[in-house]
């Protein structure tokens, strides 16, 4: 009797996620797993002809904030539009569990400030049919969605749950507090948390501008929590360090102390400045030395500038703190335009000094690092195209250039790209070196957060187009790029059952027309709960995206399939099977 499969991907160029050379072959899928790779002569219920196309593992984004969106939506877009089949939530130590009913508003304000998710969206979209972290995972499991979700236990909710107002005020945890945190951490790991996340970052603030509960938390508290992962022999530590405002050696000392005490792997956000001394190289050296001592430390890097998208319909722009604009900021764009189209109003707004506000809103006037956002978007723009350079060339104020670009001929829908980091000396050469470093892992898509400021969840498409094909300069090979998007991040988080195309692995797969693959400019959608806005970004060239053997996207459009599940705990590498 001939072998059979549910789905056969026939004759594609397979880039299997191992980093090895691409090869031509078939991929047979049965019961959500890869049955065979190479030549398959059996029968199939469905066949995808992949001749001339590239077949890759599904991509894994290990730094997202879909904690809320995974509750109120069955699609984790934009990530699933860019070949991502597994996301990790709970990053930066923020999330929605554990949480008592009386703290719902507190966590909403926290997420509103740190992750730029509108409070009204969360108030309407969150069902709050949980209190404990296991209950939250159960709530996720009960809802259908397109892709898989794994979750870290977030430190801020944990701290508030145990300590109440004392935790929110950042008081030191007592021995009794630490023991309660340890008990909840054990419960979370038993239920399926894949690790623990925290943040030390100065600009992570609540909506009211207060420091988050975990800012400068004592290292003994972190050791106590992470020690539970060491005892259980599972879990990854994720941390956002305060290196932009403190030294890398000092900040990494906290991370390494916790990792060493617990014996668990750790990952942290690493980026470059745009100018000055390249101090991040010292961070890499410290990590290399730690790994040579037997630790497992993975700096996490975004493969393009760290930045914000600015616009009148978005969270920030160069005039968002100006008094005249503040008076109309709550209006929809259509209402704002009644004022913005008035030359007298614009001239007054342009001449004003911005008030103080959220730290990110105060970073919108670094004119030499702000650029027009084109279609297709250019994420390595030339210095002469910056707002500052254009103003100097035209002999006008940069505010005038910025306002004209944002007005976009009167439509008011122009966008600017504010490069805050990862753009050292105005190019991506330093990022090229970082993403080629063997200890670095790719991530930081931030999907589900910063809805009206950031759209970095599209980075897989950017990596596959710009870094392997379009860049005028050093590039990556396709095998290296695919490995960086699939098996490397999966293995970093202990998800060893995915990220490769080989018998026995989970059948999360992309079929891509690399020649036709394109990344389009971000655009605004109003599809969040309560009509809230978010940035979305489309790609063309994804012929099929498959999760657990079911096609969730076909020809760049979603299907009705919702096979996504909650990934509970670390996953072992499969035992290979043959047809």
XYZ file of C-alpha atoms in Angstrom:
579
model
C 0.000 0.000 0.000
C 1.430 3.375 -0.988
C 1.997 6.018 1.663
C -0.462 8.857 1.952
C -0.332 12.343 3.414
C -2.744 15.158 4.125
C -0.775 17.828 2.293
C 2.073 17.547 -0.207
C 4.280 20.493 -1.127
C 5.815 19.319 -4.369
C 9.031 20.300 -6.103
C 10.019 23.400 -4.172
C 13.438 24.740 -3.254
C 13.660 23.703 0.393
C 15.546 25.933 2.803
C 15.185 23.695 5.824
C 16.158 26.038 8.676
C 19.374 24.219 9.546
C 21.595 26.708 7.751
C 22.463 24.090 5.130
C 22.324 24.605 1.387
C 18.884 24.727 -0.263
C 17.783 21.660 -2.207
C 14.860 20.674 -4.399
C 12.319 18.217 -3.072
C 8.878 17.444 -1.694
C 7.503 17.961 1.810
C 4.770 15.546 2.898
C 2.600 16.390 5.915
C 0.417 14.063 7.967
C -1.523 14.844 11.159
C 0.163 18.201 11.640
C 3.700 16.829 11.401
C 6.232 16.540 8.611
C 6.091 12.979 7.355
C 8.790 13.008 4.694
C 11.234 15.361 2.968
C 12.830 14.709 -0.399
C 10.892 12.567 -2.865
C 7.387 11.445 -1.936
C 5.557 9.062 -4.287
C 2.464 8.470 -2.194
C -0.971 10.043 -2.423
C -2.066 13.362 -0.945
C -5.401 14.928 -0.100
C -4.052 18.299 -1.267
C -1.030 19.238 -3.347
C 0.718 22.603 -3.525
C 2.897 22.878 -6.620
C 6.001 24.679 -5.352
C 8.001 24.537 -8.573
C 10.116 27.687 -8.729
C 9.127 28.623 -5.162
C 11.008 28.560 -1.860
C 9.823 26.357 1.012
C 10.882 27.379 4.517
C 9.949 26.542 8.097
C 7.426 28.853 9.715
C 9.087 31.792 11.402
C 9.262 32.341 15.176
C 9.121 35.824 16.723
C 10.223 35.578 20.328
C 9.469 39.186 21.327
C 5.843 40.192 20.874
C 3.026 41.651 22.963
C -0.028 39.821 21.667
C -1.123 39.226 25.286
C -4.315 41.185 24.616
C -4.829 40.675 20.899
C -4.676 36.896 21.368
C -7.752 37.271 23.589
C -9.863 39.533 21.379
C -8.773 38.479 17.880
C -8.425 35.189 16.028
C -5.633 36.603 13.837
C -2.255 37.692 15.172
C -1.651 40.218 12.430
C 0.709 41.676 11.277
C 2.958 38.761 12.316
C 0.988 36.020 10.573
C 1.015 38.080 7.366
C 4.808 37.784 7.284
C 5.310 34.059 7.654
C 5.382 33.958 11.465
C 3.749 30.802 12.822
C 4.741 31.048 16.517
C 4.950 34.110 18.761
C 6.103 34.579 22.349
C 4.178 36.981 24.606
C 4.751 38.366 28.112
C 7.933 40.163 27.082
C 9.262 43.200 28.952
C 7.594 41.802 32.065
C 4.175 43.240 31.186
C 0.946 41.372 30.566
C -2.433 40.581 32.068
C -1.846 37.672 34.451
C -1.864 37.014 37.283
C -4.336 39.771 38.090
C -7.105 40.342 40.627
C -10.245 42.162 39.528
C -9.322 45.271 41.487
C -6.063 45.579 39.532
C -7.534 45.365 36.010
C -7.359 49.117 35.502
C -3.824 49.263 36.901
C -2.540 46.733 34.362
C -4.428 48.489 31.575
C -2.724 51.782 32.476
C 0.610 49.972 32.631
C 0.207 48.468 29.149
C -1.138 51.763 27.815
C 2.044 53.520 28.883
C 4.682 50.869 28.186
C 3.282 49.322 25.025
C 1.099 52.113 23.596
C -2.098 50.043 23.560
C -5.096 52.393 23.969
C -6.875 51.882 27.276
C -10.300 51.865 25.618
C -9.173 49.014 23.351
C -8.124 46.885 26.321
C -11.168 47.832 28.380
C -13.452 46.628 25.594
C -11.355 43.763 24.258
C -10.226 41.957 27.405
C -12.720 39.462 28.822
C -10.837 39.031 32.116
C -12.172 35.491 32.522
C -9.061 34.564 34.500
C -7.162 35.602 37.605
C -4.191 33.237 37.744
C -1.571 32.735 35.060
C -2.783 29.154 34.402
C -6.267 30.600 34.009
C -4.949 33.061 31.429
C -3.355 30.220 29.432
C -6.661 28.368 29.580
C -8.438 31.475 28.275
C -5.971 31.625 25.376
C -6.457 27.922 24.694
C -10.233 28.313 24.540
C -10.036 30.829 21.686
C -9.295 29.900 18.060
C -6.491 31.725 16.259
C -4.296 31.446 13.213
C -0.862 30.824 14.778
C 0.680 29.371 17.941
C 1.292 31.378 21.116
C 3.831 30.714 23.861
C 3.867 32.868 26.980
C 6.400 34.150 29.486
C 5.302 34.912 33.046
C 5.471 38.741 33.276
C 7.097 40.293 36.321
C 4.974 43.456 36.705
C 1.621 41.659 37.122
C 3.294 39.093 39.369
C 4.697 41.809 41.607
C 1.364 43.656 41.878
C -0.530 40.403 42.470
C 1.716 39.490 45.398
C 2.480 42.920 46.875
C -0.479 45.087 45.844
C 0.143 48.802 46.150
C 3.608 48.151 47.591
C 4.588 46.352 44.405
C 3.251 49.124 42.202
C 5.207 51.677 44.261
C 8.368 49.610 43.721
C 8.988 48.874 47.394
C 11.480 46.128 48.139
C 10.000 42.637 48.285
C 10.154 40.949 51.674
C 11.228 37.349 52.147
C 7.548 36.421 52.393
C 6.808 38.317 49.154
C 9.612 36.489 47.364
C 8.327 33.122 48.530
C 4.841 33.927 47.232
C 6.335 34.953 43.882
C 8.221 31.686 43.778
C 5.031 29.693 44.398
C 3.193 31.506 41.593
C 6.160 30.983 39.291
C 6.065 27.239 39.987
C 2.351 27.230 39.207
C 2.943 29.138 35.957
C 5.715 26.802 34.813
C 3.601 23.766 35.619
C 0.790 25.241 33.516
C 3.044 25.930 30.550
C 4.905 29.241 30.902
C 8.101 29.029 28.842
C 9.973 31.390 31.118
C 9.926 34.676 33.013
C 10.267 38.267 31.748
C 11.168 41.558 33.410
C 12.262 45.102 32.547
C 14.706 47.594 34.041
C 14.204 50.245 31.333
C 13.868 53.867 32.479
C 11.452 54.881 29.709
C 9.082 51.996 30.397
C 6.435 54.086 32.168
C 2.742 53.868 32.989
C 0.260 56.114 31.199
C 0.676 58.615 34.068
C 4.461 58.642 33.608
C 5.250 56.532 36.678
C 8.000 53.919 36.687
C 6.757 50.387 36.093
C 6.674 48.061 39.144
C 9.810 46.172 38.062
C 12.080 49.161 37.434
C 15.275 48.615 39.455
C 13.846 45.554 41.185
C 16.410 44.032 43.521
C 18.548 41.282 42.032
C 17.706 39.008 44.988
C 14.052 39.171 43.976
C 14.959 38.163 40.433
C 17.200 35.366 41.669
C 14.375 34.015 43.817
C 11.959 33.927 40.888
C 14.440 32.596 38.327
C 15.631 30.045 40.853
C 12.308 28.270 40.443
C 13.128 27.793 36.756
C 16.478 26.342 37.767
C 14.820 23.917 40.153
C 12.301 22.898 37.503
C 14.972 22.595 34.811
C 12.926 24.637 32.358
C 12.283 28.229 31.352
C 14.115 31.153 29.762
C 14.789 34.541 31.364
C 13.922 37.566 29.192
C 15.062 40.989 30.338
C 15.037 44.546 29.024
C 18.067 46.307 30.418
C 18.542 50.021 31.047
C 21.676 50.214 28.903
C 20.541 53.298 26.955
C 20.775 55.186 30.258
C 23.338 53.103 32.160
C 26.463 51.174 31.196
C 26.334 47.761 29.555
C 28.722 46.223 32.137
C 26.553 47.407 35.036
C 23.289 46.310 33.443
C 24.588 42.967 32.226
C 25.910 42.275 35.721
C 22.281 42.029 36.871
C 21.336 39.661 34.051
C 24.405 37.454 34.467
C 23.946 37.237 38.244
C 20.404 35.918 37.786
C 21.337 33.593 34.924
C 24.296 32.194 36.828
C 22.321 31.661 40.017
C 19.471 29.895 38.204
C 21.472 28.071 35.550
C 18.821 29.001 32.967
C 19.275 30.558 29.504
C 18.663 34.284 29.152
C 17.956 36.725 26.345
C 17.904 40.514 26.336
C 17.299 43.369 23.908
C 20.452 44.652 22.220
C 20.615 47.633 19.908
C 23.051 50.256 18.714
C 23.017 54.002 19.080
C 23.032 56.174 15.989
C 26.295 57.885 16.924
C 28.994 57.946 19.596
C 31.166 55.158 20.928
C 30.060 51.637 19.860
C 29.552 50.460 23.438
C 27.330 47.544 22.354
C 30.455 45.768 21.188
C 31.464 45.543 24.831
C 28.075 43.957 25.565
C 28.802 41.284 22.956
C 32.232 40.673 24.466
C 30.721 40.247 27.942
C 28.161 37.785 26.561
C 30.820 35.834 24.681
C 32.881 35.495 27.858
C 29.819 34.412 29.845
C 28.907 31.797 27.249
C 32.477 30.521 27.281
C 31.993 29.953 31.036
C 28.988 27.761 30.339
C 26.127 30.265 30.491
C 23.620 30.652 27.645
C 23.073 34.355 26.929
C 21.463 35.413 23.642
C 21.392 39.117 22.752
C 18.247 39.806 20.745
C 18.473 42.144 17.729
C 16.043 43.742 15.273
C 17.510 43.683 11.724
C 16.581 47.282 10.883
C 16.500 50.638 12.711
C 14.685 50.827 16.011
C 12.223 53.600 15.391
C 8.764 55.057 15.446
C 6.407 55.905 12.623
C 5.095 59.443 13.001
C 1.843 60.859 11.662
C -1.162 62.991 12.578
C -3.250 59.835 12.966
C -0.559 58.104 15.036
C 0.737 58.330 18.601
C 3.668 60.652 17.980
C 4.906 63.244 15.534
C 7.034 66.399 15.860
C 4.023 68.527 16.885
C 2.215 66.111 19.194
C 3.246 68.054 22.320
C 2.654 71.514 20.875
C -0.198 73.334 22.684
C -2.142 74.057 19.501
C -2.038 70.445 18.414
C -2.828 69.178 21.900
C -6.136 71.031 21.671
C -7.187 68.888 18.667
C -5.283 65.667 19.404
C -8.368 63.748 20.543
C -10.183 64.363 17.263
C -10.165 61.802 14.453
C -7.997 62.728 11.501
C -10.985 64.116 9.628
C -11.647 66.492 12.517
C -7.991 67.469 12.831
C -7.833 68.368 9.162
C -10.378 71.137 9.613
C -7.636 72.870 11.630
C -4.486 71.517 9.987
C -5.559 72.770 6.548
C -5.716 76.300 7.943
C -2.356 78.027 7.204
C -2.709 80.264 10.269
C -3.190 77.259 12.545
C -0.229 75.422 11.008
C 2.048 78.456 11.318
C 1.116 78.858 14.970
C 1.661 75.141 15.666
C 5.010 75.133 13.866
C 6.255 78.109 15.881
C 5.380 76.635 19.292
C 7.762 74.995 21.734
C 6.549 71.483 22.639
C 5.470 70.819 26.210
C 6.935 67.966 28.218
C 5.275 64.571 27.859
C 5.912 60.856 27.451
C 9.630 60.203 26.817
C 8.939 58.723 23.372
C 6.840 61.738 22.378
C 9.780 63.942 23.361
C 12.077 62.108 20.935
C 10.387 63.358 17.776
C 12.606 66.317 16.865
C 15.977 64.732 16.145
C 15.699 66.152 12.646
C 18.785 64.510 11.152
C 17.435 61.087 12.144
C 13.860 61.515 10.884
C 13.047 60.610 7.288
C 10.046 60.525 4.948
C 8.469 57.056 4.914
C 8.134 56.063 1.289
C 6.251 53.274 -0.478
C 7.983 50.890 -0.720
C 9.538 51.812 2.622
C 13.247 52.536 2.794
C 14.710 51.367 6.103
C 18.258 52.448 5.243
C 17.575 55.984 3.977
C 20.347 58.291 2.796
C 21.437 61.094 5.139
C 20.526 63.779 2.606
C 16.875 62.735 2.732
C 16.477 63.475 6.460
C 14.193 66.289 7.580
C 17.204 68.225 8.840
C 19.134 67.855 5.579
C 16.127 68.819 3.474
C 15.567 71.916 5.635
C 19.169 73.034 5.314
C 19.133 72.458 1.562
C 15.931 74.515 1.176
C 16.812 77.226 3.670
C 13.706 76.664 5.788
C 12.998 75.431 9.301
C 12.836 71.637 9.766
C 9.378 72.072 11.336
C 8.130 73.387 7.990
C 9.542 70.409 6.078
C 8.078 67.952 8.588
C 4.651 69.571 8.527
C 4.512 69.627 4.739
C 5.408 65.937 4.538
C 2.849 65.012 7.189
C 0.152 67.050 5.406
C 0.880 65.122 2.179
C -0.816 67.584 -0.107
C -3.664 68.232 2.321
C -4.653 64.619 3.001
C -2.886 64.665 6.366
C -1.846 61.019 6.016
C 1.886 61.438 5.446
C 4.251 59.426 7.632
C 7.770 60.000 8.905
C 10.282 57.394 10.067
C 11.989 58.373 13.321
C 15.146 56.263 13.647
C 15.954 56.125 17.359
C 18.685 53.485 17.176
C 20.227 50.630 15.186
C 21.254 53.174 12.540
C 24.863 53.798 13.503
C 26.399 56.616 11.481
C 23.398 56.542 9.175
C 23.697 52.999 7.871
C 23.048 49.355 8.782
C 26.633 48.080 8.615
C 26.787 47.653 12.393
C 23.526 45.689 12.299
C 25.029 43.479 9.591
C 27.863 42.636 11.976
C 25.435 41.991 14.826
C 23.152 39.651 12.915
C 26.196 37.723 11.720
C 27.421 37.211 15.275
C 26.895 33.545 16.238
C 25.530 34.390 19.682
C 22.866 36.835 18.511
C 19.224 35.874 17.975
C 16.738 37.785 15.850
C 13.486 39.108 17.254
C 11.790 42.248 18.568
C 8.844 42.390 16.172
C 6.775 43.857 19.053
C 3.532 42.763 17.373
C 0.447 43.535 19.444
C 1.980 46.669 20.983
C 2.759 50.240 19.976
C -0.244 49.956 17.682
C 0.016 53.557 16.485
C 3.789 54.003 16.571
C 5.636 50.863 15.449
C 5.133 48.179 12.813
C 8.254 46.052 13.177
C 6.368 42.745 13.054
C 7.093 42.850 9.317
C 10.820 42.289 9.875
C 10.802 38.708 8.439
C 9.756 40.036 5.040
C 12.297 42.851 5.344
C 15.041 40.361 6.132
C 14.156 38.153 3.163
C 13.898 41.039 0.702
C 16.419 43.663 1.762
C 19.099 41.621 3.464
C 19.209 38.736 0.961
C 18.267 40.465 -2.305
C 17.916 44.238 -2.486
C 20.633 45.794 -0.343
C 23.394 47.701 -2.075
C 26.145 46.308 0.115
C 26.935 43.146 2.093
C 23.984 40.751 2.254
C 22.944 37.497 3.886
C 22.561 34.154 2.170
C 19.027 32.792 2.052
C 19.914 29.768 4.214
C 21.374 32.013 6.911
C 18.377 34.344 6.824
C 15.855 31.519 7.112
C 17.763 29.916 9.987
C 17.782 33.288 11.761
C 13.995 33.477 11.416
C 13.163 29.891 12.331
C 15.324 27.367 14.168
C 17.610 29.855 15.934
C 14.839 31.749 17.787
C 12.828 28.554 18.346
C 15.758 26.801 19.991
C 16.620 29.912 22.038
C 13.233 29.629 23.740
C 13.282 25.840 24.080
C 10.761 25.277 21.279
C 12.747 22.482 19.684
C 9.822 20.871 17.860
C 9.617 23.608 15.200
C 11.788 25.798 13.020
C 13.089 23.051 10.710
C 11.856 21.098 7.738
C 12.659 17.520 8.634
C 10.620 14.395 9.408
C 8.865 14.580 12.761
C 8.946 18.351 13.118
C 5.782 20.380 13.488
C 4.368 21.196 10.044
C 4.689 24.976 10.226
C 5.822 25.966 6.751
C 5.965 28.888 4.321
C 5.849 28.642 0.531
C 7.292 31.871 -0.843
C 7.871 33.411 -4.251
C 11.144 35.124 -3.358
C 11.402 36.910 -6.701
C 7.968 38.479 -6.220
C 8.270 39.079 -2.461
C 7.585 42.713 -1.614
C 7.132 44.708 1.593
C 4.663 47.586 1.332
C 4.418 50.782 3.365
C 2.568 50.704 6.678
C -1.028 51.899 6.703
C -3.622 52.622 9.384
C -6.493 50.248 10.101
C -9.377 50.798 12.514
C -10.121 47.198 13.470
C -9.230 47.044 17.159
C -11.959 46.757 19.808
C -13.890 49.991 20.078
C -12.725 51.017 16.606
C -9.168 51.557 17.812
C -6.452 52.230 15.271
C -3.362 50.237 14.506
C -0.557 50.183 11.975
C -0.572 47.251 9.599
C 1.910 46.353 6.888
C 1.265 44.047 3.969
C 3.560 41.758 2.050
C 3.048 40.118 -1.321
C 4.782 36.908 -2.308
C 3.671 34.501 0.430
C 2.001 31.757 -1.629
C 1.050 29.763 1.472
C 1.609 29.844 5.223
C 0.895 26.565 6.986
C 0.404 25.921 10.717
C 0.164 22.327 11.971
C -0.416 21.198 8.411
C -3.311 23.583 7.724
C -3.090 26.521 5.318
C -3.830 29.733 7.248
C -2.863 32.100 4.407
C -2.983 31.555 0.676
C -1.738 34.073 -1.907
C -1.277 36.774 0.759
C -4.818 36.481 2.101
C -6.108 34.747 5.240
C -8.121 31.554 5.003
C -10.748 30.381 7.502
C -8.342 27.901 9.130
C -7.526 28.580 12.789
C -5.166 25.813 13.944
C -3.131 27.950 16.361
C -2.640 26.568 19.847
C -1.035 27.551 23.134
C 2.466 26.110 23.386
C 2.757 24.881 26.940
C 6.320 24.730 28.143
C 9.524 23.754 26.394
C 9.137 21.347 23.486
C 11.509 18.464 22.787
C 13.032 17.899 19.368
C 11.078 15.206 17.533
C 12.064 11.641 16.926
C 12.239 11.372 13.134
C 9.641 9.311 11.316
C 9.690 8.012 7.765
C 6.974 7.475 5.178
